[in-house]
PDB file of C-alpha atoms in Angstrom:
ATOM      1  CA  MET X   1    -127.068 -14.801   8.754  1.00  0.00           C
ATOM      2  CA  PRO X   2    -125.574 -17.957  10.334  1.00  0.00           C
ATOM      3  CA  VAL X   3    -121.831 -17.953  10.929  1.00  0.00           C
ATOM      4  CA  ASP X   4    -120.077 -21.056   9.656  1.00  0.00           C
ATOM      5  CA  ALA X   5    -117.009 -22.300  11.501  1.00  0.00           C
ATOM      6  CA  ASP X   6    -115.097 -25.551  11.250  1.00  0.00           C
ATOM      7  CA  GLN X   7    -113.050 -27.054  14.061  1.00  0.00           C
ATOM      8  CA  ASP X   8    -109.763 -25.579  12.850  1.00  0.00           C
ATOM      9  CA  ALA X   9    -111.260 -22.085  12.785  1.00  0.00           C
ATOM     10  CA  LEU X  10    -112.701 -22.583  16.264  1.00  0.00           C
ATOM     11  CA  LYS X  11    -109.360 -23.832  17.598  1.00  0.00           C
ATOM     12  CA  ASN X  12    -107.692 -20.774  16.090  1.00  0.00           C
ATOM     13  CA  LEU X  13    -110.380 -18.623  17.709  1.00  0.00           C
ATOM     14  CA  LEU X  14    -109.542 -20.142  21.094  1.00  0.00           C
ATOM     15  CA  GLU X  15    -105.926 -19.200  20.525  1.00  0.00           C
ATOM     16  CA  VAL X  16    -107.025 -15.676  19.593  1.00  0.00           C
ATOM     17  CA  GLN X  17    -108.928 -15.604  22.888  1.00  0.00           C
ATOM     18  CA  ALA X  18    -105.850 -16.799  24.765  1.00  0.00           C
ATOM     19  CA  GLU X  19    -103.738 -14.054  23.183  1.00  0.00           C
ATOM     20  CA  ASP X  20    -106.417 -11.421  23.874  1.00  0.00           C
ATOM     21  CA  SER X  21    -106.623 -12.526  27.506  1.00  0.00           C
ATOM     22  CA  GLU X  22    -102.858 -12.291  27.881  1.00  0.00           C
ATOM     23  CA  ILE X  23    -102.774  -8.877  26.167  1.00  0.00           C
ATOM     24  CA  GLN X  24    -105.522  -7.687  28.525  1.00  0.00           C
ATOM     25  CA  ARG X  25    -103.653  -9.046  31.545  1.00  0.00           C
ATOM     26  CA  LEU X  26    -100.400  -7.375  30.491  1.00  0.00           C
ATOM     27  CA  THR X  27    -102.152  -4.083  29.726  1.00  0.00           C
ATOM     28  CA  GLN X  28    -103.812  -4.088  33.145  1.00  0.00           C
ATOM     29  CA  ARG X  29    -100.537  -4.957  34.810  1.00  0.00           C
ATOM     30  CA  ARG X  30     -98.781  -2.090  33.018  1.00  0.00           C
ATOM     31  CA  ALA X  31    -101.515   0.310  34.151  1.00  0.00           C
ATOM     32  CA  ALA X  32    -101.364  -0.835  37.769  1.00  0.00           C
ATOM     33  CA  LEU X  33     -97.698  -1.449  38.492  1.00  0.00           C
ATOM     34  CA  PRO X  34     -97.147  -1.370  42.275  1.00  0.00           C
ATOM     35  CA  GLU X  35     -93.729   0.160  41.599  1.00  0.00           C
ATOM     36  CA  ALA X  36     -95.378   2.998  39.666  1.00  0.00           C
ATOM     37  CA  ALA X  37     -97.901   3.594  42.442  1.00  0.00           C
ATOM     38  CA  ARG X  38     -95.105   3.655  45.007  1.00  0.00           C
ATOM     39  CA  LEU X  39     -93.077   6.008  42.778  1.00  0.00           C
ATOM     40  CA  ALA X  40     -96.030   8.407  42.624  1.00  0.00           C
ATOM     41  CA  GLU X  41     -96.221   8.358  46.435  1.00  0.00           C
ATOM     42  CA  VAL X  42     -92.496   9.049  46.787  1.00  0.00           C
ATOM     43  CA  ASN X  43     -92.625  11.862  44.214  1.00  0.00           C
ATOM     44  CA  SER X  44     -95.504  13.403  46.163  1.00  0.00           C
ATOM     45  CA  GLN X  45     -93.420  13.080  49.323  1.00  0.00           C
ATOM     46  CA  LEU X  46     -90.510  14.819  47.542  1.00  0.00           C
ATOM     47  CA  GLU X  47     -92.778  17.720  46.580  1.00  0.00           C
ATOM     48  CA  GLU X  48     -93.876  18.096  50.209  1.00  0.00           C
ATOM     49  CA  LEU X  49     -90.284  17.931  51.425  1.00  0.00           C
ATOM     50  CA  ASP X  50     -89.204  20.551  48.877  1.00  0.00           C
ATOM     51  CA  ALA X  51     -91.998  22.834  50.077  1.00  0.00           C
ATOM     52  CA  ASP X  52     -91.029  22.252  53.724  1.00  0.00           C
ATOM     53  CA  LEU X  53     -87.373  22.911  52.921  1.00  0.00           C
ATOM     54  CA  GLU X  54     -88.223  26.170  51.180  1.00  0.00           C
ATOM     55  CA  ILE X  55     -90.168  27.332  54.232  1.00  0.00           C
ATOM     56  CA  ALA X  56     -87.412  26.213  56.615  1.00  0.00           C
ATOM     57  CA  ARG X  57     -84.683  27.951  54.591  1.00  0.00           C
ATOM     58  CA  LYS X  58     -86.653  31.189  54.421  1.00  0.00           C
ATOM     59  CA  GLN X  59     -87.168  30.964  58.172  1.00  0.00           C
ATOM     60  CA  LEU X  60     -83.423  30.449  58.660  1.00  0.00           C
ATOM     61  CA  GLU X  61     -82.690  33.472  56.462  1.00  0.00           C
ATOM     62  CA  LYS X  62     -85.049  35.551  58.600  1.00  0.00           C
ATOM     63  CA  ILE X  63     -83.412  34.313  61.807  1.00  0.00           C
ATOM     64  CA  THR X  64     -79.934  34.988  60.375  1.00  0.00           C
ATOM     65  CA  ARG X  65     -80.916  38.557  59.472  1.00  0.00           C
ATOM     66  CA  GLU X  66     -82.223  39.074  63.003  1.00  0.00           C
ATOM     67  CA  GLN X  67     -79.013  37.630  64.464  1.00  0.00           C
ATOM     68  CA  ASN X  68     -76.886  39.903  62.299  1.00  0.00           C
ATOM     69  CA  ARG X  69     -78.990  42.899  63.306  1.00  0.00           C
ATOM     70  CA  LEU X  70     -78.634  42.121  67.003  1.00  0.00           C
ATOM     71  CA  GLU X  71     -74.910  41.459  66.719  1.00  0.00           C
ATOM     72  CA  GLY X  72     -74.510  44.772  64.884  1.00  0.00           C
ATOM     73  CA  GLU X  73     -76.451  46.667  67.539  1.00  0.00           C
ATOM     74  CA  ILE X  74     -74.508  44.977  70.319  1.00  0.00           C
ATOM     75  CA  GLU X  75     -71.231  45.875  68.617  1.00  0.00           C
ATOM     76  CA  LEU X  76     -72.290  49.512  68.266  1.00  0.00           C
ATOM     77  CA  LEU X  77     -73.394  49.621  71.891  1.00  0.00           C
ATOM     78  CA  ALA X  78     -70.093  48.077  72.958  1.00  0.00           C
ATOM     79  CA  GLN X  79     -68.185  50.761  71.061  1.00  0.00           C
ATOM     80  CA  LYS X  80     -70.334  53.529  72.502  1.00  0.00           C
ATOM     81  CA  THR X  81     -70.071  52.054  75.997  1.00  0.00           C
ATOM     82  CA  GLY X  82     -66.286  51.889  75.592  1.00  0.00           C
ATOM     83  CA  ARG X  83     -66.130  55.548  74.599  1.00  0.00           C
ATOM     84  CA  GLU X  84     -68.363  56.673  77.447  1.00  0.00           C
ATOM     85  CA  GLU X  85     -66.442  54.604  79.990  1.00  0.00           C
ATOM     86  CA  GLY X  86     -63.249  56.132  78.637  1.00  0.00           C
ATOM     87  CA  ARG X  87     -64.664  59.569  79.315  1.00  0.00           C
ATOM     88  CA  LEU X  88     -65.918  58.424  82.707  1.00  0.00           C
ATOM     89  CA  PHE X  89     -62.556  57.135  83.909  1.00  0.00           C
ATOM     90  CA  SER X  90     -60.310  59.591  82.103  1.00  0.00           C
ATOM     91  CA  GLY X  91     -61.017  62.396  84.530  1.00  0.00           C
ATOM     92  CA  ALA X  92     -62.070  64.680  81.720  1.00  0.00           C
ATOM     93  CA  VAL X  93     -65.513  65.057  83.333  1.00  0.00           C
ATOM     94  CA  SER X  94     -65.330  66.591  86.804  1.00  0.00           C
ATOM     95  CA  ASN X  95     -68.715  68.217  87.163  1.00  0.00           C
ATOM     96  CA  PRO X  96     -70.679  66.008  89.583  1.00  0.00           C
ATOM     97  CA  LYS X  97     -73.922  66.456  87.670  1.00  0.00           C
ATOM     98  CA  GLU X  98     -72.300  65.602  84.339  1.00  0.00           C
ATOM     99  CA  LEU X  99     -70.427  62.742  85.965  1.00  0.00           C
ATOM    100  CA  SER X 100     -73.649  61.315  87.386  1.00  0.00           C
ATOM    101  CA  ALA X 101     -75.369  61.622  83.998  1.00  0.00           C
ATOM    102  CA  LEU X 102     -72.425  59.898  82.319  1.00  0.00           C
ATOM    103  CA  GLN X 103     -72.526  57.066  84.849  1.00  0.00           C
ATOM    104  CA  GLU X 104     -76.258  56.650  84.215  1.00  0.00           C
ATOM    105  CA  GLU X 105     -75.640  56.660  80.450  1.00  0.00           C
ATOM    106  CA  VAL X 106     -73.012  53.907  80.765  1.00  0.00           C
ATOM    107  CA  ALA X 107     -75.342  51.845  82.986  1.00  0.00           C
ATOM    108  CA  SER X 108     -78.199  52.328  80.519  1.00  0.00           C
ATOM    109  CA  LEU X 109     -75.986  51.252  77.621  1.00  0.00           C
ATOM    110  CA  LYS X 110     -74.953  48.138  79.519  1.00  0.00           C
ATOM    111  CA  ARG X 111     -78.560  47.304  80.390  1.00  0.00           C
ATOM    112  CA  ARG X 112     -79.556  47.746  76.747  1.00  0.00           C
ATOM    113  CA  SER X 113     -76.608  45.620  75.660  1.00  0.00           C
ATOM    114  CA  GLY X 114     -77.551  42.914  78.195  1.00  0.00           C
ATOM    115  CA  SER X 115     -81.114  42.870  76.937  1.00  0.00           C
ATOM    116  CA  LEU X 116     -79.922  42.539  73.337  1.00  0.00           C
ATOM    117  CA  GLU X 117     -77.525  39.752  74.297  1.00  0.00           C
ATOM    118  CA  ASP X 118     -80.432  37.850  75.854  1.00  0.00           C
ATOM    119  CA  GLU X 119     -82.386  38.316  72.626  1.00  0.00           C
ATOM    120  CA  LEU X 120     -79.352  37.174  70.653  1.00  0.00           C
ATOM    121  CA  LEU X 121     -79.030  34.006  72.696  1.00  0.00           C
ATOM    122  CA  GLU X 122     -82.691  33.245  72.045  1.00  0.00           C
ATOM    123  CA  VAL X 123     -82.257  33.857  68.330  1.00  0.00           C
ATOM    124  CA  MET X 124     -79.169  31.640  68.226  1.00  0.00           C
ATOM    125  CA  VAL X 125     -81.136  28.814  69.861  1.00  0.00           C
ATOM    126  CA  HIS X 126     -83.801  29.242  67.184  1.00  0.00           C
ATOM    127  CA  ARG X 127     -81.102  29.241  64.506  1.00  0.00           C
ATOM    128  CA  ASP X 128     -79.640  25.979  65.816  1.00  0.00           C
ATOM    129  CA  SER X 129     -83.105  24.439  65.854  1.00  0.00           C
ATOM    130  CA  SER X 130     -83.762  25.712  62.331  1.00  0.00           C
ATOM    131  CA  ASN X 131     -80.478  24.251  61.104  1.00  0.00           C
ATOM    132  CA  GLU X 132     -81.337  20.892  62.660  1.00  0.00           C
ATOM    133  CA  THR X 133     -84.742  20.955  60.964  1.00  0.00           C
ATOM    134  CA  ILE X 134     -83.151  21.687  57.586  1.00  0.00           C
ATOM    135  CA  GLN X 135     -80.555  18.952  58.039  1.00  0.00           C
ATOM    136  CA  SER X 136     -83.283  16.475  58.964  1.00  0.00           C
ATOM    137  CA  LEU X 137     -85.418  17.468  55.959  1.00  0.00           C
ATOM    138  CA  GLU X 138     -82.416  17.292  53.627  1.00  0.00           C
ATOM    139  CA  ALA X 139     -81.527  13.819  54.880  1.00  0.00           C
ATOM    140  CA  GLU X 140     -85.138  12.683  54.436  1.00  0.00           C
ATOM    141  CA  ARG X 141     -85.251  14.192  50.965  1.00  0.00           C
ATOM    142  CA  SER X 142     -81.975  12.568  49.961  1.00  0.00           C
ATOM    143  CA  SER X 143     -83.304   9.173  51.045  1.00  0.00           C
ATOM    144  CA  ALA X 144     -86.608   9.739  49.230  1.00  0.00           C
ATOM    145  CA  ALA X 145     -84.796  10.889  46.070  1.00  0.00           C
ATOM    146  CA  GLN X 146     -82.688   7.729  46.073  1.00  0.00           C
ATOM    147  CA  THR X 147     -85.819   5.618  46.530  1.00  0.00           C
ATOM    148  CA  ALA X 148     -87.514   7.493  43.669  1.00  0.00           C
ATOM    149  CA  GLU X 149     -84.513   6.884  41.423  1.00  0.00           C
ATOM    150  CA  GLU X 150     -84.527   3.163  42.207  1.00  0.00           C
ATOM    151  CA  LEU X 151     -88.289   2.895  41.676  1.00  0.00           C
ATOM    152  CA  ALA X 152     -88.091   4.798  38.382  1.00  0.00           C
ATOM    153  CA  ALA X 153     -85.466   2.332  37.159  1.00  0.00           C
ATOM    154  CA  GLN X 154     -87.678  -0.583  38.221  1.00  0.00           C
ATOM    155  CA  VAL X 155     -90.719   0.911  36.480  1.00  0.00           C
ATOM    156  CA  THR X 156     -88.694   1.430  33.294  1.00  0.00           C
ATOM    157  CA  GLU X 157     -87.382  -2.125  33.394  1.00  0.00           C
ATOM    158  CA  VAL X 158     -90.735  -3.777  34.114  1.00  0.00           C
ATOM    159  CA  THR X 159     -92.563  -1.583  31.590  1.00  0.00           C
ATOM    160  CA  SER X 160     -90.003  -2.472  28.934  1.00  0.00           C
ATOM    161  CA  GLU X 161     -90.487  -6.182  29.641  1.00  0.00           C
ATOM    162  CA  ILE X 162     -94.268  -5.796  29.427  1.00  0.00           C
ATOM    163  CA  GLU X 163     -94.039  -3.821  26.180  1.00  0.00           C
ATOM    164  CA  THR X 164     -91.852  -6.527  24.652  1.00  0.00           C
ATOM    165  CA  SER X 165     -94.281  -9.238  25.744  1.00  0.00           C
ATOM    166  CA  LEU X 166     -97.257  -7.207  24.480  1.00  0.00           C
ATOM    167  CA  ALA X 167     -95.635  -6.828  21.072  1.00  0.00           C
ATOM    168  CA  GLN X 168     -95.021 -10.573  20.882  1.00  0.00           C
ATOM    169  CA  HIS X 169     -98.577 -11.496  21.871  1.00  0.00           C
ATOM    170  CA  SER X 170    -100.074  -8.859  19.564  1.00  0.00           C
ATOM    171  CA  ALA X 171     -98.082 -10.210  16.637  1.00  0.00           C
ATOM    172  CA  ARG X 172     -99.137 -13.769  17.431  1.00  0.00           C
ATOM    173  CA  ARG X 173    -102.759 -12.626  17.806  1.00  0.00           C
ATOM    174  CA  GLU X 174    -102.724 -11.036  14.354  1.00  0.00           C
ATOM    175  CA  GLU X 175    -101.158 -14.170  12.889  1.00  0.00           C
ATOM    176  CA  VAL X 176    -103.795 -16.517  14.352  1.00  0.00           C
ATOM    177  CA  ALA X 177    -106.704 -14.141  13.703  1.00  0.00           C
ATOM    178  CA  ALA X 178    -105.810 -14.145  10.002  1.00  0.00           C
ATOM    179  CA  ALA X 179    -106.918 -17.790   9.903  1.00  0.00           C
ATOM    180  CA  VAL X 180    -110.376 -16.942  11.322  1.00  0.00           C
ATOM    181  CA  SER X 181    -113.188 -15.672   9.105  1.00  0.00           C
ATOM    182  CA  ALA X 182    -114.264 -12.038   9.421  1.00  0.00           C
ATOM    183  CA  ASP X 183    -117.821 -13.036  10.428  1.00  0.00           C
ATOM    184  CA  LEU X 184    -116.614 -15.309  13.201  1.00  0.00           C
ATOM    185  CA  LEU X 185    -114.201 -12.652  14.473  1.00  0.00           C
ATOM    186  CA  LYS X 186    -116.957 -10.057  14.467  1.00  0.00           C
ATOM    187  CA  LEU X 187    -119.219 -12.318  16.522  1.00  0.00           C
ATOM    188  CA  TYR X 188    -116.347 -13.091  18.906  1.00  0.00           C
ATOM    189  CA  GLU X 189    -115.397  -9.419  19.344  1.00  0.00           C
ATOM    190  CA  GLY X 190    -118.978  -8.440  20.097  1.00  0.00           C
ATOM    191  CA  LEU X 191    -119.274 -11.157  22.723  1.00  0.00           C
ATOM    192  CA  ARG X 192    -115.875 -10.307  24.154  1.00  0.00           C
ATOM    193  CA  ASP X 193    -116.882  -6.661  24.619  1.00  0.00           C
ATOM    194  CA  SER X 194    -120.008  -7.648  26.546  1.00  0.00           C
ATOM    195  CA  LYS X 195    -118.610 -10.647  28.445  1.00  0.00           C
ATOM    196  CA  GLN X 196    -115.726  -9.219  30.479  1.00  0.00           C
ATOM    197  CA  GLY X 197    -113.144  -9.951  27.807  1.00  0.00           C
ATOM    198  CA  ILE X 198    -114.107 -13.609  27.201  1.00  0.00           C
ATOM    199  CA  GLY X 199    -115.908 -14.187  23.894  1.00  0.00           C
ATOM    200  CA  ALA X 200    -114.948 -17.806  23.291  1.00  0.00           C
ATOM    201  CA  ALA X 201    -114.351 -20.673  25.709  1.00  0.00           C
ATOM    202  CA  ALA X 202    -113.628 -24.373  25.565  1.00  0.00           C
ATOM    203  CA  LEU X 203    -115.956 -27.078  26.795  1.00  0.00           C
ATOM    204  CA  VAL X 204    -113.943 -29.203  29.208  1.00  0.00           C
ATOM    205  CA  GLY X 205    -115.818 -32.273  30.306  1.00  0.00           C
ATOM    206  CA  ASP X 206    -119.297 -30.900  30.857  1.00  0.00           C
ATOM    207  CA  THR X 207    -118.163 -27.412  31.972  1.00  0.00           C
ATOM    208  CA  CYS X 208    -118.018 -24.173  29.976  1.00  0.00           C
ATOM    209  CA  GLN X 209    -114.690 -22.516  30.777  1.00  0.00           C
ATOM    210  CA  GLY X 210    -116.210 -19.099  30.145  1.00  0.00           C
ATOM    211  CA  CYS X 211    -118.831 -19.127  32.913  1.00  0.00           C
ATOM    212  CA  HIS X 212    -117.643 -22.310  34.677  1.00  0.00           C
ATOM    213  CA  THR X 213    -121.137 -23.747  34.582  1.00  0.00           C
ATOM    214  CA  ALA X 214    -121.693 -27.495  34.248  1.00  0.00           C
ATOM    215  CA  LEU X 215    -124.081 -28.168  31.366  1.00  0.00           C
ATOM    216  CA  PRO X 216    -126.713 -30.932  31.355  1.00  0.00           C
ATOM    217  CA  SER X 217    -125.406 -34.218  29.987  1.00  0.00           C
ATOM    218  CA  ARG X 218    -127.961 -34.235  27.173  1.00  0.00           C
ATOM    219  CA  GLU X 219    -126.795 -30.767  26.107  1.00  0.00           C
ATOM    220  CA  VAL X 220    -123.186 -31.897  26.177  1.00  0.00           C
ATOM    221  CA  GLU X 221    -124.045 -34.909  24.007  1.00  0.00           C
ATOM    222  CA  ARG X 222    -125.774 -32.646  21.513  1.00  0.00           C
ATOM    223  CA  LEU X 223    -122.855 -30.253  21.390  1.00  0.00           C
ATOM    224  CA  ARG X 224    -120.365 -33.046  20.787  1.00  0.00           C
ATOM    225  CA  ALA X 225    -122.547 -34.568  18.110  1.00  0.00           C
ATOM    226  CA  GLU X 226    -123.225 -31.367  16.202  1.00  0.00           C
ATOM    227  CA  LYS X 227    -119.845 -29.653  16.643  1.00  0.00           C
ATOM    228  CA  GLY X 228    -119.381 -26.525  14.489  1.00  0.00           C
ATOM    229  CA  LEU X 229    -120.273 -23.143  15.930  1.00  0.00           C
ATOM    230  CA  GLN X 230    -121.961 -23.613  19.296  1.00  0.00           C
ATOM    231  CA  ARG X 231    -122.986 -21.259  22.096  1.00  0.00           C
ATOM    232  CA  CYS X 232    -123.133 -21.907  25.830  1.00  0.00           C
ATOM    233  CA  ASP X 233    -126.769 -22.029  26.936  1.00  0.00           C
ATOM    234  CA  ASN X 234    -125.846 -20.274  30.163  1.00  0.00           C
ATOM    235  CA  CYS X 235    -123.497 -17.410  29.157  1.00  0.00           C
ATOM    236  CA  ARG X 236    -124.011 -17.403  25.387  1.00  0.00           C
ATOM    237  CA  ARG X 237    -120.295 -17.321  24.686  1.00  0.00           C
ATOM    238  CA  ILE X 238    -118.920 -19.221  21.687  1.00  0.00           C
ATOM    239  CA  LEU X 239    -118.329 -22.715  22.989  1.00  0.00           C
ATOM    240  CA  VAL X 240    -115.529 -24.703  21.389  1.00  0.00           C
ATOM    241  CA  VAL X 241    -116.151 -28.432  21.693  1.00  0.00           C
ATOM    242  CA  ALA X 242    -113.043 -30.590  21.381  1.00  0.00           C
TER     243      ALA X 242
END
């Protein structure tokens, strides 16, 4: 069944198209905000930093336990060495064999203590390095968290602006569409779905603004003479002739 459309209806349809195009643009912009993409990257970075910090802190705890163990052993050896040296120099042991054994025991304790002190120094170096790593990760995380907070605020602000604009254009679209017949809207919507969002376009000069194709002069003359509902010969969109 043919779809009738006068010039006013076609002009309203062009405005519907303009509102639909703007709604589509805003919707696409909302879905592809660069701030949102950057926020997702920073949040991913924060997750990695949190995981790295957890590993680094556990490593520091392990190093600290090892340091405490070594310091405890060194302290016990120092006490034992002190007692044995006290016996050695007190004169309480006079038997040469016992005295020699005691001297060897003190020397062994000191060697063991020296070995543990070397281990302790190594562990302390590792602890300093671990602390530096944690401080560096914490500083990086703090900076990333601040960036994430700023980006989240930007995303909220921009999204709010887009939502407000979308509501305005949607309301205007409904208002204008009410002045277009149901049959014409149905034809337009079907074309719009299959034509990359453009179902109706104006003829400017000899060019269809939907496909940007220049039409033959004879075709343009016919379109201007007939008016009413017309279709572009090239793209088959609804062509609105002024």
